[in-house]
mmCIF file of C-alpha atoms in Angstrom:
data_model
loop_
_atom_site.group_PDB
_atom_site.id
_atom_site.type_symbol
_atom_site.label_atom_id
_atom_site.label_comp_id
_atom_site.label_asym_id
_atom_site.label_seq_id
_atom_site.Cartn_x
_atom_site.Cartn_y
_atom_site.Cartn_z
ATOM 1 C CA UNK A 1 -7.966 -70.890 -89.683
ATOM 2 C CA UNK A 2 -9.745 -66.824 -90.886
ATOM 3 C CA UNK A 3 -10.456 -63.971 -87.989
ATOM 4 C CA UNK A 4 -13.836 -64.031 -87.212
ATOM 5 C CA UNK A 5 -16.403 -61.954 -85.061
ATOM 6 C CA UNK A 6 -19.283 -63.681 -83.453
ATOM 7 C CA UNK A 7 -22.033 -62.260 -84.318
ATOM 8 C CA UNK A 8 -23.756 -59.635 -81.945
ATOM 9 C CA UNK A 9 -27.598 -59.687 -80.986
ATOM 10 C CA UNK A 10 -29.267 -56.518 -80.749
ATOM 11 C CA UNK A 11 -32.558 -55.858 -80.560
ATOM 12 C CA UNK A 12 -33.419 -53.922 -83.687
ATOM 13 C CA UNK A 13 -35.380 -51.844 -82.055
ATOM 14 C CA UNK A 14 -31.721 -49.771 -80.688
ATOM 15 C CA UNK A 15 -30.300 -49.880 -83.453
ATOM 16 C CA UNK A 16 -32.952 -47.300 -85.179
ATOM 17 C CA UNK A 17 -33.634 -45.615 -82.190
ATOM 18 C CA UNK A 18 -29.598 -44.919 -82.300
ATOM 19 C CA UNK A 19 -30.287 -43.800 -86.530
ATOM 20 C CA UNK A 20 -32.601 -41.922 -85.758
ATOM 21 C CA UNK A 21 -30.611 -39.781 -82.365
ATOM 22 C CA UNK A 22 -27.782 -39.132 -85.490
ATOM 23 C CA UNK A 23 -30.575 -38.206 -88.069
ATOM 24 C CA UNK A 24 -32.136 -35.778 -85.816
ATOM 25 C CA UNK A 25 -28.655 -34.513 -84.651
ATOM 26 C CA UNK A 26 -27.561 -34.348 -88.460
ATOM 27 C CA UNK A 27 -31.056 -32.055 -88.993
ATOM 28 C CA UNK A 28 -30.089 -29.883 -86.241
ATOM 29 C CA UNK A 29 -27.017 -29.637 -87.370
ATOM 30 C CA UNK A 30 -27.964 -28.161 -90.717
ATOM 31 C CA UNK A 31 -30.631 -26.344 -89.611
ATOM 32 C CA UNK A 32 -28.487 -23.991 -87.536
ATOM 33 C CA UNK A 33 -27.541 -20.215 -90.026
ATOM 34 C CA UNK A 34 -24.604 -19.291 -91.524
ATOM 35 C CA UNK A 35 -24.046 -16.870 -87.809
ATOM 36 C CA UNK A 36 -25.122 -19.485 -85.829
ATOM 37 C CA UNK A 37 -22.549 -22.654 -86.948
ATOM 38 C CA UNK A 38 -19.508 -19.728 -87.025
ATOM 39 C CA UNK A 39 -21.219 -18.717 -83.172
ATOM 40 C CA UNK A 40 -21.188 -22.921 -82.309
ATOM 41 C CA UNK A 41 -17.307 -22.878 -83.571
ATOM 42 C CA UNK A 42 -15.926 -19.687 -82.741
ATOM 43 C CA UNK A 43 -16.360 -19.334 -79.088
ATOM 44 C CA UNK A 44 -14.505 -17.543 -76.095
ATOM 45 C CA UNK A 45 -12.754 -20.405 -74.544
ATOM 46 C CA UNK A 46 -13.064 -20.331 -71.097
ATOM 47 C CA UNK A 47 -10.448 -21.430 -69.068
ATOM 48 C CA UNK A 48 -10.507 -24.083 -66.237
ATOM 49 C CA UNK A 49 -10.591 -23.233 -62.564
ATOM 50 C CA UNK A 50 -7.624 -25.391 -60.417
ATOM 51 C CA UNK A 51 -7.071 -25.071 -57.179
ATOM 52 C CA UNK A 52 -3.397 -24.669 -56.340
ATOM 53 C CA UNK A 53 -1.713 -21.045 -58.298
ATOM 54 C CA UNK A 54 -1.414 -21.736 -61.831
ATOM 55 C CA UNK A 55 2.064 -20.081 -63.886
ATOM 56 C CA UNK A 56 2.526 -20.332 -67.053
ATOM 57 C CA UNK A 57 5.539 -20.422 -69.562
ATOM 58 C CA UNK A 58 6.820 -20.017 -72.772
ATOM 59 C CA UNK A 59 8.572 -23.384 -74.212
ATOM 60 C CA UNK A 60 8.740 -23.817 -78.013
ATOM 61 C CA UNK A 61 6.528 -20.948 -78.736
ATOM 62 C CA UNK A 62 3.318 -22.505 -76.849
ATOM 63 C CA UNK A 63 2.310 -21.214 -73.491
ATOM 64 C CA UNK A 64 2.076 -23.822 -71.407
ATOM 65 C CA UNK A 65 0.068 -23.795 -68.024
ATOM 66 C CA UNK A 66 1.426 -25.300 -64.602
ATOM 67 C CA UNK A 67 1.139 -25.263 -61.013
ATOM 68 C CA UNK A 68 4.498 -25.359 -58.575
ATOM 69 C CA UNK A 69 4.133 -26.352 -54.881
ATOM 70 C CA UNK A 70 5.894 -27.415 -52.143
ATOM 71 C CA UNK A 71 9.694 -27.069 -51.744
ATOM 72 C CA UNK A 72 12.535 -29.566 -52.286
ATOM 73 C CA UNK A 73 14.160 -30.870 -49.467
ATOM 74 C CA UNK A 74 17.635 -31.082 -49.907
ATOM 75 C CA UNK A 75 18.519 -33.685 -52.217
ATOM 76 C CA UNK A 76 14.653 -34.563 -52.529
ATOM 77 C CA UNK A 77 13.908 -34.767 -56.298
ATOM 78 C CA UNK A 78 10.616 -32.727 -57.557
ATOM 79 C CA UNK A 79 7.661 -34.783 -58.677
ATOM 80 C CA UNK A 80 6.799 -33.783 -62.129
ATOM 81 C CA UNK A 81 3.489 -34.907 -62.634
ATOM 82 C CA UNK A 82 2.456 -35.834 -66.362
ATOM 83 C CA UNK A 83 -1.428 -35.978 -67.214
ATOM 84 C CA UNK A 84 -2.635 -38.547 -69.787
ATOM 85 C CA UNK A 85 -4.217 -37.318 -73.491
ATOM 86 C CA UNK A 86 -7.527 -36.515 -73.244
ATOM 87 C CA UNK A 87 -6.703 -34.695 -69.611
ATOM 88 C CA UNK A 88 -5.883 -31.770 -67.709
ATOM 89 C CA UNK A 89 -3.290 -30.833 -64.355
ATOM 90 C CA UNK A 90 -6.861 -31.218 -62.967
ATOM 91 C CA UNK A 91 -6.103 -35.358 -62.508
ATOM 92 C CA UNK A 92 -3.316 -34.987 -59.717
ATOM 93 C CA UNK A 93 -4.899 -31.753 -58.257
ATOM 94 C CA UNK A 94 -5.791 -34.130 -54.554
ATOM 95 C CA UNK A 95 -2.645 -35.714 -54.556
ATOM 96 C CA UNK A 96 -0.602 -32.746 -54.814
ATOM 97 C CA UNK A 97 -1.000 -31.612 -51.509
ATOM 98 C CA UNK A 98 0.386 -34.669 -50.002
ATOM 99 C CA UNK A 99 2.915 -35.417 -52.297
ATOM 100 C CA UNK A 100 4.065 -31.340 -51.987
ATOM 101 C CA UNK A 101 4.395 -31.891 -47.904
ATOM 102 C CA UNK A 102 7.927 -33.709 -48.475
ATOM 103 C CA UNK A 103 8.937 -32.736 -51.489
ATOM 104 C CA UNK A 104 8.411 -29.939 -54.864
ATOM 105 C CA UNK A 105 5.067 -30.981 -56.947
ATOM 106 C CA UNK A 106 4.465 -30.027 -60.552
ATOM 107 C CA UNK A 107 2.239 -31.056 -62.961
ATOM 108 C CA UNK A 108 1.539 -29.529 -65.877
ATOM 109 C CA UNK A 109 -0.665 -29.291 -69.148
ATOM 110 C CA UNK A 110 0.454 -30.345 -72.309
ATOM 111 C CA UNK A 111 -0.249 -28.679 -75.246
ATOM 112 C CA UNK A 112 -3.688 -28.860 -76.085
ATOM 113 C CA UNK A 113 -5.118 -29.747 -73.140
ATOM 114 C CA UNK A 114 -5.932 -27.298 -70.264
ATOM 115 C CA UNK A 115 -5.281 -24.225 -69.979
ATOM 116 C CA UNK A 116 -2.109 -24.383 -72.086
ATOM 117 C CA UNK A 117 -2.220 -23.398 -75.869
ATOM 118 C CA UNK A 118 -4.179 -25.559 -78.537
ATOM 119 C CA UNK A 119 -1.140 -24.845 -81.152
ATOM 120 C CA UNK A 120 -2.332 -25.720 -85.070
ATOM 121 C CA UNK A 121 -0.347 -29.311 -85.895
ATOM 122 C CA UNK A 122 0.456 -32.577 -84.601
ATOM 123 C CA UNK A 123 0.159 -34.057 -81.130
ATOM 124 C CA UNK A 124 2.899 -36.446 -81.374
ATOM 125 C CA UNK A 125 4.328 -37.912 -77.806
ATOM 126 C CA UNK A 126 7.777 -37.002 -79.435
ATOM 127 C CA UNK A 127 6.299 -33.135 -79.365
ATOM 128 C CA UNK A 128 5.042 -33.906 -76.063
ATOM 129 C CA UNK A 129 7.895 -35.072 -74.588
ATOM 130 C CA UNK A 130 9.553 -31.926 -76.069
ATOM 131 C CA UNK A 131 7.284 -29.836 -73.741
ATOM 132 C CA UNK A 132 8.350 -31.897 -70.719
ATOM 133 C CA UNK A 133 11.963 -31.502 -71.221
ATOM 134 C CA UNK A 134 11.817 -27.567 -71.886
ATOM 135 C CA UNK A 135 9.378 -26.823 -69.143
ATOM 136 C CA UNK A 136 11.832 -28.964 -66.675
ATOM 137 C CA UNK A 137 14.573 -26.678 -67.843
ATOM 138 C CA UNK A 138 12.981 -23.850 -67.422
ATOM 139 C CA UNK A 139 11.808 -24.386 -64.100
ATOM 140 C CA UNK A 140 15.692 -25.804 -63.714
ATOM 141 C CA UNK A 141 15.103 -29.508 -63.046
ATOM 142 C CA UNK A 142 18.110 -32.024 -63.326
ATOM 143 C CA UNK A 143 15.313 -35.665 -63.102
ATOM 144 C CA UNK A 144 12.252 -36.427 -63.063
ATOM 145 C CA UNK A 145 9.823 -38.983 -61.519
ATOM 146 C CA UNK A 146 6.187 -39.486 -62.408
ATOM 147 C CA UNK A 147 3.848 -41.187 -64.655
ATOM 148 C CA UNK A 148 3.454 -39.937 -68.153
ATOM 149 C CA UNK A 149 0.620 -42.680 -70.572
ATOM 150 C CA UNK A 150 1.291 -45.733 -67.927
ATOM 151 C CA UNK A 151 4.739 -45.766 -68.507
ATOM 152 C CA UNK A 152 7.496 -45.202 -65.467
ATOM 153 C CA UNK A 153 9.557 -42.202 -66.066
ATOM 154 C CA UNK A 154 13.291 -41.886 -63.451
#
C-alpha cells in the first residue's frame, strides 16, 4: 500500500495571510540599503549574562565558556551538565546551586552556543564530544555524569 498523508483542511484566508506576511518580510529585506544590510549582519555579539561566575578555557583552538561551582567531596564524581542543541548553559542555572550542595558542578556552552566561540565549520556530535572531553581534560575530570541530547553518559 503506498504511503499517503491525510489532507489538511486549512481555511484559504489563513494560507493567504501567511503568504502576505512572507511577501512583506521579503519586501522589507529587499528595501534595505547596502549599509543597512551590512549592519544587520555585522552587529556586535552581546554576551549572555549568567547567574554564576563564568570562566573560559581554550579547547581545540576555541574559547569555551563554562561555570564551575561547588566542591567534590572525597570519592564523589563531579557532575558535568551538557545542554542540548540550540540551548546554552543557562538551561542549568536554576539547578546548579542545589546540585552543588553535595558535588562539584560544571556546565558549559558548547561551541556555537551561548558565550563560547562560534567557529566556521560543521557542528557535529563528534565535534561537540571532542570539546566536552577537552574541557574534562582541562579541568582534570576523570568521570562524567549528566545528560547530553537525551542520552545517559557515565
